PDB file of C-alpha atoms in Angstrom:
ATOM      1  CA  GLY Q 182     -15.683   1.663 -18.673  1.00 84.00           C
ATOM      2  CA  ILE Q 183     -18.977   0.751 -17.010  1.00 92.00           C
ATOM      3  CA  TRP Q 184     -20.714   2.754 -14.277  1.00 96.00           C
ATOM      4  CA  ASP Q 185     -19.731   1.412 -10.860  1.00 97.00           C
ATOM      5  CA  GLU Q 186     -23.241   0.603  -9.616  1.00 97.00           C
ATOM      6  CA  PRO Q 187     -24.335  -1.755 -12.434  1.00 97.00           C
ATOM      7  CA  PHE Q 188     -20.877  -3.272 -12.670  1.00 97.00           C
ATOM      8  CA  LEU Q 189     -20.739  -4.104  -8.952  1.00 98.00           C
ATOM      9  CA  GLY Q 190     -24.221  -5.574  -9.298  1.00 97.00           C
ATOM     10  CA  TYR Q 191     -22.934  -7.806 -12.095  1.00 97.00           C
ATOM     11  CA  MET Q 192     -19.935  -8.740  -9.946  1.00 97.00           C
ATOM     12  CA  GLY Q 193     -22.219  -9.906  -7.147  1.00 97.00           C
ATOM     13  CA  GLU Q 194     -24.063 -12.153  -9.574  1.00 97.00           C
ATOM     14  CA  GLU Q 195     -20.794 -13.652 -10.808  1.00 97.00           C
ATOM     15  CA  LEU Q 196     -19.514 -14.248  -7.267  1.00 97.00           C
ATOM     16  CA  ASP Q 197     -22.701 -16.209  -6.539  1.00 97.00           C
ATOM     17  CA  ARG Q 198     -21.533 -18.739  -9.151  1.00 97.00           C
ATOM     18  CA  LEU Q 199     -18.039 -19.276  -7.733  1.00 97.00           C
ATOM     19  CA  GLU Q 200     -17.074 -22.210  -5.551  1.00 96.00           C
ATOM     20  CA  GLN Q 201     -15.588 -21.275  -2.184  1.00 95.00           C
ATOM     21  CA  PRO Q 202     -12.861 -20.508  -1.378  1.00 93.00           C
ATOM     22  CA  PHE Q 203     -12.088 -17.928  -4.069  1.00 95.00           C
ATOM     23  CA  MET Q 204     -10.239 -14.681  -4.577  1.00 95.00           C
ATOM     24  CA  SER Q 205     -11.747 -11.956  -6.708  1.00 96.00           C
ATOM     25  CA  THR Q 206     -10.805  -8.391  -7.601  1.00 96.00           C
ATOM     26  CA  VAL Q 207     -12.656  -5.469  -9.110  1.00 95.00           C
ATOM     27  CA  PHE Q 208     -11.307  -2.176 -10.443  1.00 94.00           C
ATOM     28  CA  THR Q 209     -13.840   0.639 -10.401  1.00 93.00           C
ATOM     29  CA  VAL Q 210     -13.447   3.330 -13.055  1.00 92.00           C
ATOM     30  CA  SER Q 211     -16.072   5.975 -12.332  1.00 92.00           C
ATOM     31  CA  SER Q 212     -13.605   8.067 -10.336  1.00 89.00           C
ATOM     32  CA  HIS Q 213     -11.432   8.566 -13.424  1.00 90.00           C
ATOM     33  CA  HIS Q 214     -11.454  11.229 -16.110  1.00 89.00           C
ATOM     34  CA  PRO Q 215     -13.803  12.673 -17.352  1.00 90.00           C
ATOM     35  CA  PHE Q 216     -15.312  12.418 -13.810  1.00 91.00           C
ATOM     36  CA  ASN Q 217     -18.911  11.904 -14.868  1.00 93.00           C
ATOM     37  CA  VAL Q 218     -21.742  10.316 -12.898  1.00 94.00           C
ATOM     38  CA  PRO Q 219     -25.037   8.884 -14.188  1.00 95.00           C
ATOM     39  CA  VAL Q 220     -27.543  11.624 -14.920  1.00 94.00           C
ATOM     40  CA  GLU Q 221     -29.884  10.466 -12.135  1.00 93.00           C
ATOM     41  CA  TYR Q 222     -27.113  11.150  -9.584  1.00 91.00           C
ATOM     42  CA  ALA Q 223     -26.017  14.516 -10.947  1.00 85.00           C
ATOM     43  CA  ASP Q 224     -27.850  16.586  -8.311  1.00 88.00           C
ATOM     44  CA  PRO Q 225     -28.262  14.390  -5.178  1.00 90.00           C
ATOM     45  CA  LEU Q 226     -24.543  13.678  -4.747  1.00 92.00           C
ATOM     46  CA  PRO Q 227     -22.329  16.069  -2.773  1.00 90.00           C
ATOM     47  CA  ALA Q 228     -19.783  18.066  -4.754  1.00 86.00           C
ATOM     48  CA  GLY Q 229     -16.369  19.367  -3.785  1.00 86.00           C
ATOM     49  CA  PRO Q 230     -13.544  21.593  -5.014  1.00 86.00           C
ATOM     50  CA  HIS Q 231     -12.611  19.006  -7.680  1.00 88.00           C
ATOM     51  CA  LYS Q 232     -14.761  17.053 -10.147  1.00 88.00           C
ATOM     52  CA  ILE Q 233     -13.514  13.766  -8.695  1.00 90.00           C
ATOM     53  CA  HIS Q 234     -15.332  14.343  -5.405  1.00 90.00           C
ATOM     54  CA  LYS Q 235     -18.772  13.741  -6.861  1.00 93.00           C
ATOM     55  CA  THR Q 236     -17.600  10.574  -8.620  1.00 94.00           C
ATOM     56  CA  ILE Q 237     -16.165   9.249  -5.351  1.00 92.00           C
ATOM     57  CA  ALA Q 238     -19.533   9.895  -3.716  1.00 95.00           C
ATOM     58  CA  TYR Q 239     -21.101   7.869  -6.539  1.00 96.00           C
ATOM     59  CA  THR Q 240     -18.656   5.003  -5.976  1.00 95.00           C
ATOM     60  CA  ASP Q 241     -19.592   5.090  -2.291  1.00 95.00           C
ATOM     61  CA  VAL Q 242     -23.259   4.676  -3.254  1.00 96.00           C
ATOM     62  CA  ALA Q 243     -22.368   1.779  -5.561  1.00 97.00           C
ATOM     63  CA  ILE Q 244     -20.374  -0.060  -2.890  1.00 97.00           C
ATOM     64  CA  ARG Q 245     -23.128   0.502  -0.318  1.00 97.00           C
ATOM     65  CA  ARG Q 246     -25.647  -1.028  -2.738  1.00 97.00           C
ATOM     66  CA  PHE Q 247     -23.305  -3.987  -3.365  1.00 98.00           C
ATOM     67  CA  PHE Q 248     -23.067  -4.619   0.379  1.00 97.00           C
ATOM     68  CA  GLU Q 249     -26.833  -4.337   0.866  1.00 97.00           C
ATOM     69  CA  ASP Q 250     -27.535  -6.776  -1.977  1.00 97.00           C
ATOM     70  CA  ASN Q 251     -25.027  -9.405  -0.859  1.00 97.00           C
ATOM     71  CA  ALA Q 252     -24.734  -9.116   2.933  1.00 96.00           C
ATOM     72  CA  GLY Q 253     -26.918 -12.161   3.576  1.00 95.00           C
ATOM     73  CA  LYS Q 254     -24.921 -14.528   1.375  1.00 96.00           C
ATOM     74  CA  GLU Q 255     -22.522 -17.131   2.719  1.00 95.00           C
ATOM     75  CA  TRP Q 256     -19.571 -16.047   0.573  1.00 96.00           C
ATOM     76  CA  PHE Q 257     -20.048 -12.471   1.789  1.00 96.00           C
ATOM     77  CA  ARG Q 258     -20.019 -13.509   5.452  1.00 94.00           C
ATOM     78  CA  ASN Q 259     -16.866 -15.589   4.836  1.00 93.00           C
ATOM     79  CA  SER Q 260     -14.942 -12.853   3.032  1.00 94.00           C
ATOM     80  CA  VAL Q 261     -12.290 -10.331   3.915  1.00 94.00           C
ATOM     81  CA  PHE Q 262     -12.713  -7.220   1.788  1.00 96.00           C
ATOM     82  CA  VAL Q 263      -9.699  -5.087   0.917  1.00 96.00           C
ATOM     83  CA  PHE Q 264     -10.230  -1.542  -0.300  1.00 96.00           C
ATOM     84  CA  THR Q 265      -7.241   0.235  -1.813  1.00 95.00           C
ATOM     85  CA  ALA Q 266      -6.421   2.781  -4.480  1.00 92.00           C
ATOM     86  CA  ASP Q 267      -3.968   2.039  -7.253  1.00 90.00           C
ATOM     87  CA  HIS Q 268      -2.553   5.573  -7.058  1.00 88.00           C
ATOM     88  CA  VAL Q 269      -3.293   8.992  -5.633  1.00 87.00           C
ATOM     89  CA  SER Q 270      -5.999  11.224  -7.021  1.00 84.00           C
ATOM     90  CA  SER Q 271      -5.341  13.579  -9.878  1.00 77.00           C
ATOM     91  CA  GLY Q 272      -7.366  16.153  -7.959  1.00 77.00           C
ATOM     92  CA  ARG Q 273      -5.090  16.695  -4.974  1.00 80.00           C
ATOM     93  CA  VAL Q 274      -5.989  19.728  -2.880  1.00 81.00           C
ATOM     94  CA  ALA Q 275      -4.107  19.603   0.442  1.00 86.00           C
ATOM     95  CA  PRO Q 276      -0.495  20.862   0.096  1.00 90.00           C
ATOM     96  CA  GLU Q 277       0.948  17.829   1.934  1.00 90.00           C
ATOM     97  CA  THR Q 278      -0.371  15.593  -0.852  1.00 89.00           C
ATOM     98  CA  ASN Q 279       2.050  17.247  -3.274  1.00 89.00           C
ATOM     99  CA  THR Q 280       5.175  16.197  -1.382  1.00 92.00           C
ATOM    100  CA  THR Q 281       7.410  13.235  -2.246  1.00 91.00           C
ATOM    101  CA  LEU Q 282       5.606  10.881   0.132  1.00 92.00           C
ATOM    102  CA  GLY Q 283       2.232  12.592  -0.077  1.00 91.00           C
ATOM    103  CA  SER Q 284       2.088  12.018  -3.820  1.00 90.00           C
ATOM    104  CA  TYR Q 285       2.062   8.249  -3.121  1.00 91.00           C
ATOM    105  CA  ARG Q 286      -0.101   8.146  -0.003  1.00 91.00           C
ATOM    106  CA  ILE Q 287      -3.372   6.294  -0.564  1.00 91.00           C
ATOM    107  CA  VAL Q 288      -6.240   4.966   1.498  1.00 87.00           C
ATOM    108  CA  MET Q 289      -6.247   1.262   2.329  1.00 92.00           C
ATOM    109  CA  PHE Q 290      -8.503  -0.630   4.706  1.00 92.00           C
ATOM    110  CA  MET Q 291      -9.834  -4.131   5.281  1.00 94.00           C
ATOM    111  CA  TYR Q 292     -13.309  -5.188   6.332  1.00 93.00           C
ATOM    112  CA  SER Q 293     -14.535  -8.497   7.705  1.00 92.00           C
ATOM    113  CA  PRO Q 294     -18.318  -8.956   8.110  1.00 91.00           C
ATOM    114  CA  GLY Q 295     -17.618 -11.180  11.105  1.00 80.00           C
ATOM    115  CA  GLY Q 296     -15.977  -8.296  12.936  1.00 74.00           C
ATOM    116  CA  GLU Q 297     -12.534  -9.892  13.309  1.00 73.00           C
ATOM    117  CA  LEU Q 298     -10.814  -6.744  12.019  1.00 79.00           C
ATOM    118  CA  LYS Q 299     -11.222  -3.738  14.272  1.00 80.00           C
ATOM    119  CA  GLY Q 300      -9.105  -0.692  14.943  1.00 81.00           C
ATOM    120  CA  GLU Q 301      -6.569   1.374  13.077  1.00 84.00           C
ATOM    121  CA  TYR Q 302      -3.067   0.314  12.090  1.00 85.00           C
ATOM    122  CA  SER Q 303      -0.895   3.411  12.031  1.00 86.00           C
ATOM    123  CA  GLU Q 304       2.540   2.089  11.000  1.00 91.00           C
ATOM    124  CA  PRO Q 305       3.720   2.481   7.383  1.00 94.00           C
ATOM    125  CA  VAL Q 306       2.004  -0.010   5.060  1.00 95.00           C
ATOM    126  CA  MET Q 307       2.286  -0.478   1.297  1.00 95.00           C
ATOM    127  CA  GLN Q 308       0.331  -2.402  -1.309  1.00 95.00           C
ATOM    128  CA  THR Q 309       2.799  -5.310  -1.315  1.00 96.00           C
ATOM    129  CA  ASP Q 310       1.793  -5.953   2.321  1.00 97.00           C
ATOM    130  CA  ILE Q 311      -1.746  -6.905   1.289  1.00 96.00           C
ATOM    131  CA  MET Q 312      -1.062 -10.474   0.158  1.00 96.00           C
ATOM    132  CA  PRO Q 313       1.063 -11.515   3.187  1.00 96.00           C
ATOM    133  CA  THR Q 314      -1.454  -9.938   5.559  1.00 95.00           C
ATOM    134  CA  LEU Q 315      -4.374 -11.781   3.949  1.00 95.00           C
ATOM    135  CA  LEU Q 316      -2.464 -15.066   4.062  1.00 95.00           C
ATOM    136  CA  GLY Q 317      -1.837 -14.467   7.758  1.00 93.00           C
ATOM    137  CA  LEU Q 318      -5.516 -13.764   8.420  1.00 91.00           C
ATOM    138  CA  MET Q 319      -6.405 -17.031   6.664  1.00 90.00           C
ATOM    139  CA  GLY Q 320      -3.990 -19.017   8.829  1.00 91.00           C
ATOM    140  CA  ASN Q 321      -1.559 -19.887   6.048  1.00 93.00           C
ATOM    141  CA  ASP Q 322       1.559 -21.685   7.286  1.00 90.00           C
ATOM    142  CA  GLU Q 323       3.118 -22.528   3.897  1.00 92.00           C
ATOM    143  CA  PRO Q 324       6.157 -20.576   2.638  1.00 92.00           C
ATOM    144  CA  TYR Q 325       5.589 -18.021  -0.090  1.00 93.00           C
ATOM    145  CA  PHE Q 326       7.521 -15.389  -2.028  1.00 93.00           C
ATOM    146  CA  ALA Q 327       6.693 -11.746  -1.300  1.00 94.00           C
ATOM    147  CA  PHE Q 328       8.378  -8.394  -0.801  1.00 93.00           C
ATOM    148  CA  GLY Q 329       5.693  -7.291   1.633  1.00 94.00           C
ATOM    149  CA  ARG Q 330       5.030  -8.395   5.185  1.00 95.00           C
ATOM    150  CA  ASP Q 331       2.128  -9.619   7.291  1.00 95.00           C
ATOM    151  CA  VAL Q 332       1.480  -6.423   9.222  1.00 93.00           C
ATOM    152  CA  PHE Q 333      -0.346  -8.229  12.052  1.00 91.00           C
ATOM    153  CA  ASN Q 334       1.932 -11.226  12.557  1.00 91.00           C
ATOM    154  CA  GLU Q 335       5.473 -10.172  11.616  1.00 91.00           C
ATOM    155  CA  PRO Q 336       6.483  -7.585  14.224  1.00 88.00           C
ATOM    156  CA  GLY Q 337      10.155  -8.431  13.680  1.00 89.00           C
ATOM    157  CA  ARG Q 338      10.183  -7.150  10.106  1.00 91.00           C
ATOM    158  CA  PRO Q 339      10.592  -3.402   9.566  1.00 92.00           C
ATOM    159  CA  ALA Q 340       7.483  -1.322   8.899  1.00 95.00           C
ATOM    160  CA  VAL Q 341       8.637   0.540   5.802  1.00 96.00           C
ATOM    161  CA  VAL Q 342       7.357   1.815   2.487  1.00 96.00           C
ATOM    162  CA  TYR Q 343       9.454   2.186  -0.644  1.00 95.00           C
ATOM    163  CA  ASN Q 344       8.935   3.324  -4.196  1.00 94.00           C
ATOM    164  CA  TYR Q 345      10.679   4.864  -7.174  1.00 92.00           C
ATOM    165  CA  SER Q 346      10.056   8.586  -7.263  1.00 87.00           C
ATOM    166  CA  THR Q 347       9.917  10.572 -10.471  1.00 82.00           C
ATOM    167  CA  ARG Q 348      10.637  13.569  -8.263  1.00 78.00           C
ATOM    168  CA  GLY Q 349      14.396  13.521  -8.723  1.00 80.00           C
ATOM    169  CA  LEU Q 350      14.516  10.026 -10.281  1.00 88.00           C
ATOM    170  CA  VAL Q 351      15.483   8.328  -7.035  1.00 94.00           C
ATOM    171  CA  PHE Q 352      14.349   5.426  -4.909  1.00 96.00           C
ATOM    172  CA  VAL Q 353      12.576   6.439  -1.738  1.00 96.00           C
ATOM    173  CA  ILE Q 354      12.215   4.485   1.496  1.00 96.00           C
ATOM    174  CA  ALA Q 355      10.559   5.670   4.680  1.00 97.00           C
ATOM    175  CA  ASN Q 356       9.575   4.493   8.134  1.00 97.00           C
ATOM    176  CA  ASP Q 357       7.999   6.369  11.021  1.00 95.00           C
ATOM    177  CA  ASP Q 358      11.142   8.421  11.633  1.00 97.00           C
ATOM    178  CA  TYR Q 359      12.972   9.111   8.361  1.00 98.00           C
ATOM    179  CA  MET Q 360      12.646   9.327   4.595  1.00 97.00           C
ATOM    180  CA  VAL Q 361      15.713   8.456   2.523  1.00 98.00           C
ATOM    181  CA  GLN Q 362      16.284   9.203  -1.157  1.00 97.00           C
ATOM    182  CA  PHE Q 363      18.773   6.905  -2.899  1.00 97.00           C
ATOM    183  CA  ASP Q 364      20.012   6.959  -6.526  1.00 95.00           C
ATOM    184  CA  GLU Q 365      21.432   3.384  -6.530  1.00 92.00           C
ATOM    185  CA  LYS Q 366      24.888   4.795  -5.830  1.00 94.00           C
ATOM    186  CA  GLU Q 367      24.582   6.864  -2.685  1.00 96.00           C
ATOM    187  CA  ILE Q 368      22.145   8.501  -0.326  1.00 97.00           C
ATOM    188  CA  LYS Q 369      21.030  11.763  -1.903  1.00 96.00           C
ATOM    189  CA  THR Q 370      18.909  13.215   0.884  1.00 97.00           C
ATOM    190  CA  VAL Q 371      17.547  12.319   4.321  1.00 98.00           C
ATOM    191  CA  TYR Q 372      14.542  14.003   5.913  1.00 98.00           C
ATOM    192  CA  ALA Q 373      12.884  13.547   9.269  1.00 98.00           C
ATOM    193  CA  ARG Q 374       9.318  12.298   8.808  1.00 96.00           C
ATOM    194  CA  SER Q 375       8.178  15.146  11.038  1.00 96.00           C
ATOM    195  CA  ASP Q 376       9.409  17.482   8.274  1.00 97.00           C
ATOM    196  CA  VAL Q 377       6.231  16.938   6.253  1.00 94.00           C
ATOM    197  CA  PHE Q 378       7.111  19.357   3.452  1.00 95.00           C
ATOM    198  CA  ASN Q 379      10.778  18.263   3.171  1.00 95.00           C
ATOM    199  CA  GLU Q 380      12.095  21.730   3.896  1.00 96.00           C
ATOM    200  CA  HIS Q 381      15.061  20.777   6.075  1.00 97.00           C
ATOM    201  CA  PRO Q 382      17.347  18.031   4.699  1.00 98.00           C
ATOM    202  CA  LEU Q 383      19.423  16.488   7.457  1.00 98.00           C
ATOM    203  CA  PRO Q 384      23.172  17.130   7.304  1.00 97.00           C
ATOM    204  CA  LYS Q 385      25.872  14.471   7.241  1.00 96.00           C
ATOM    205  CA  PRO Q 386      26.687  12.364   9.117  1.00 97.00           C
ATOM    206  CA  TYR Q 387      23.223  10.935   8.631  1.00 98.00           C
ATOM    207  CA  PRO Q 388      21.442   9.297  11.580  1.00 98.00           C
ATOM    208  CA  GLU Q 389      22.379   5.642  11.976  1.00 98.00           C
ATOM    209  CA  GLU Q 390      18.741   4.577  11.654  1.00 97.00           C
ATOM    210  CA  SER Q 391      18.460   6.257   8.248  1.00 98.00           C
ATOM    211  CA  ILE Q 392      21.631   4.477   7.075  1.00 98.00           C
ATOM    212  CA  ARG Q 393      20.175   1.107   8.131  1.00 97.00           C
ATOM    213  CA  LEU Q 394      16.995   2.040   6.305  1.00 97.00           C
ATOM    214  CA  ASN Q 395      18.980   2.624   3.132  1.00 98.00           C
ATOM    215  CA  GLU Q 396      20.800  -0.694   3.520  1.00 98.00           C
ATOM    216  CA  TYR Q 397      17.421  -2.402   3.661  1.00 97.00           C
ATOM    217  CA  LEU Q 398      16.399  -0.587   0.477  1.00 97.00           C
ATOM    218  CA  LYS Q 399      19.568  -1.725  -1.307  1.00 97.00           C
ATOM    219  CA  ALA Q 400      18.806  -5.312  -0.314  1.00 96.00           C
ATOM    220  CA  VAL Q 401      15.279  -5.010  -1.705  1.00 96.00           C
ATOM    221  CA  ILE Q 402      16.581  -3.611  -5.008  1.00 96.00           C
ATOM    222  CA  GLN Q 403      19.183  -6.382  -5.239  1.00 96.00           C
ATOM    223  CA  GLN Q 404      16.625  -9.101  -4.512  1.00 95.00           C
ATOM    224  CA  TYR Q 405      14.157  -7.642  -7.003  1.00 94.00           C
ATOM    225  CA  TYR Q 406      16.606  -7.524  -9.898  1.00 95.00           C
ATOM    226  CA  SER Q 407      18.047 -10.954  -9.018  1.00 95.00           C
ATOM    227  CA  HIS Q 408      14.627 -12.590  -9.043  1.00 94.00           C
ATOM    228  CA  ILE Q 409      13.705 -10.862 -12.301  1.00 95.00           C
ATOM    229  CA  GLU Q 410      16.908 -12.097 -13.901  1.00 96.00           C
ATOM    230  CA  GLN Q 411      16.349 -15.662 -12.680  1.00 93.00           C
ATOM    231  CA  LYS Q 412      12.584 -15.551 -13.334  1.00 93.00           C
ATOM    232  CA  LEU Q 413      12.218 -16.903  -9.807  1.00 91.00           C
ATOM    233  CA  TYR Q 414       8.970 -15.736  -8.214  1.00 90.00           C
ATOM    234  CA  THR Q 415       8.022 -18.705  -6.037  1.00 91.00           C
ATOM    235  CA  VAL Q 416       9.586 -20.616  -3.153  1.00 90.00           C
ATOM    236  CA  PRO Q 417      11.714 -23.444  -4.618  1.00 82.00           C
ATOM    237  CA  PRO Q 418      10.751 -26.973  -3.522  1.00 80.00           C
ATOM    238  CA  PRO Q 419      12.984 -28.628  -0.871  1.00 77.00           C
ATOM    239  CA  GLY Q 420      16.345 -29.589  -2.281  1.00 71.00           C
ATOM    240  CA  ASP Q 421      16.121 -27.065  -5.114  1.00 66.00           C
ATOM    241  CA  GLU Q 422      17.017 -23.878  -3.237  1.00 58.00           C
ATOM    242  CA  HIS Q 423      19.111 -21.280  -5.071  1.00 54.00           C
TER     243      HIS Q 423
END
């Protein structure tokens, strides 16, 4: 990989050459093993209980420099920036980060230089919500295919997160109230979200809300496999609906 600071500098130069509108992504690697930072940053950066903490501080410096170098440019002023991790850190310290949900919980935030995005959204959000939310912010009114939702403009759709957990080899779905574990045949376990460390599985009969949550998960799994089988990942044109 390449150190984050020079690579983000290179990215800014490349973005200068693109015609607007555009979409661009960058994957920073300095916060990965072996958790090194450039020698000139070895002492000034704050350390922590894990080697990754200093590399995250370095990434913060690199992003700050990228913003300082590009803040006056038109494409920068017109952009919405999305910051998200691809997975949790290998250097987890807090005990709640070693739970079923905690082992998937990541930071995600959006920034608009124009100030249109302010405040904190506290409902469950997952990475598949990024694309629909960005399309909503850009005023898109064309149909599109997505498993996520526009978190700002689709209040009627459930605020849920789901994943496949290697902890027990089950699917997991959660909202603000419950977490359900499902093995594609039956519900294996239900926990209240207030039970952070999953110490008290709820007895049968399960709460009705958790059962509805699992039905939603089954629909997602069915739709996913159906679209994979049909190789259908876009909205069919009128008259060609499946």
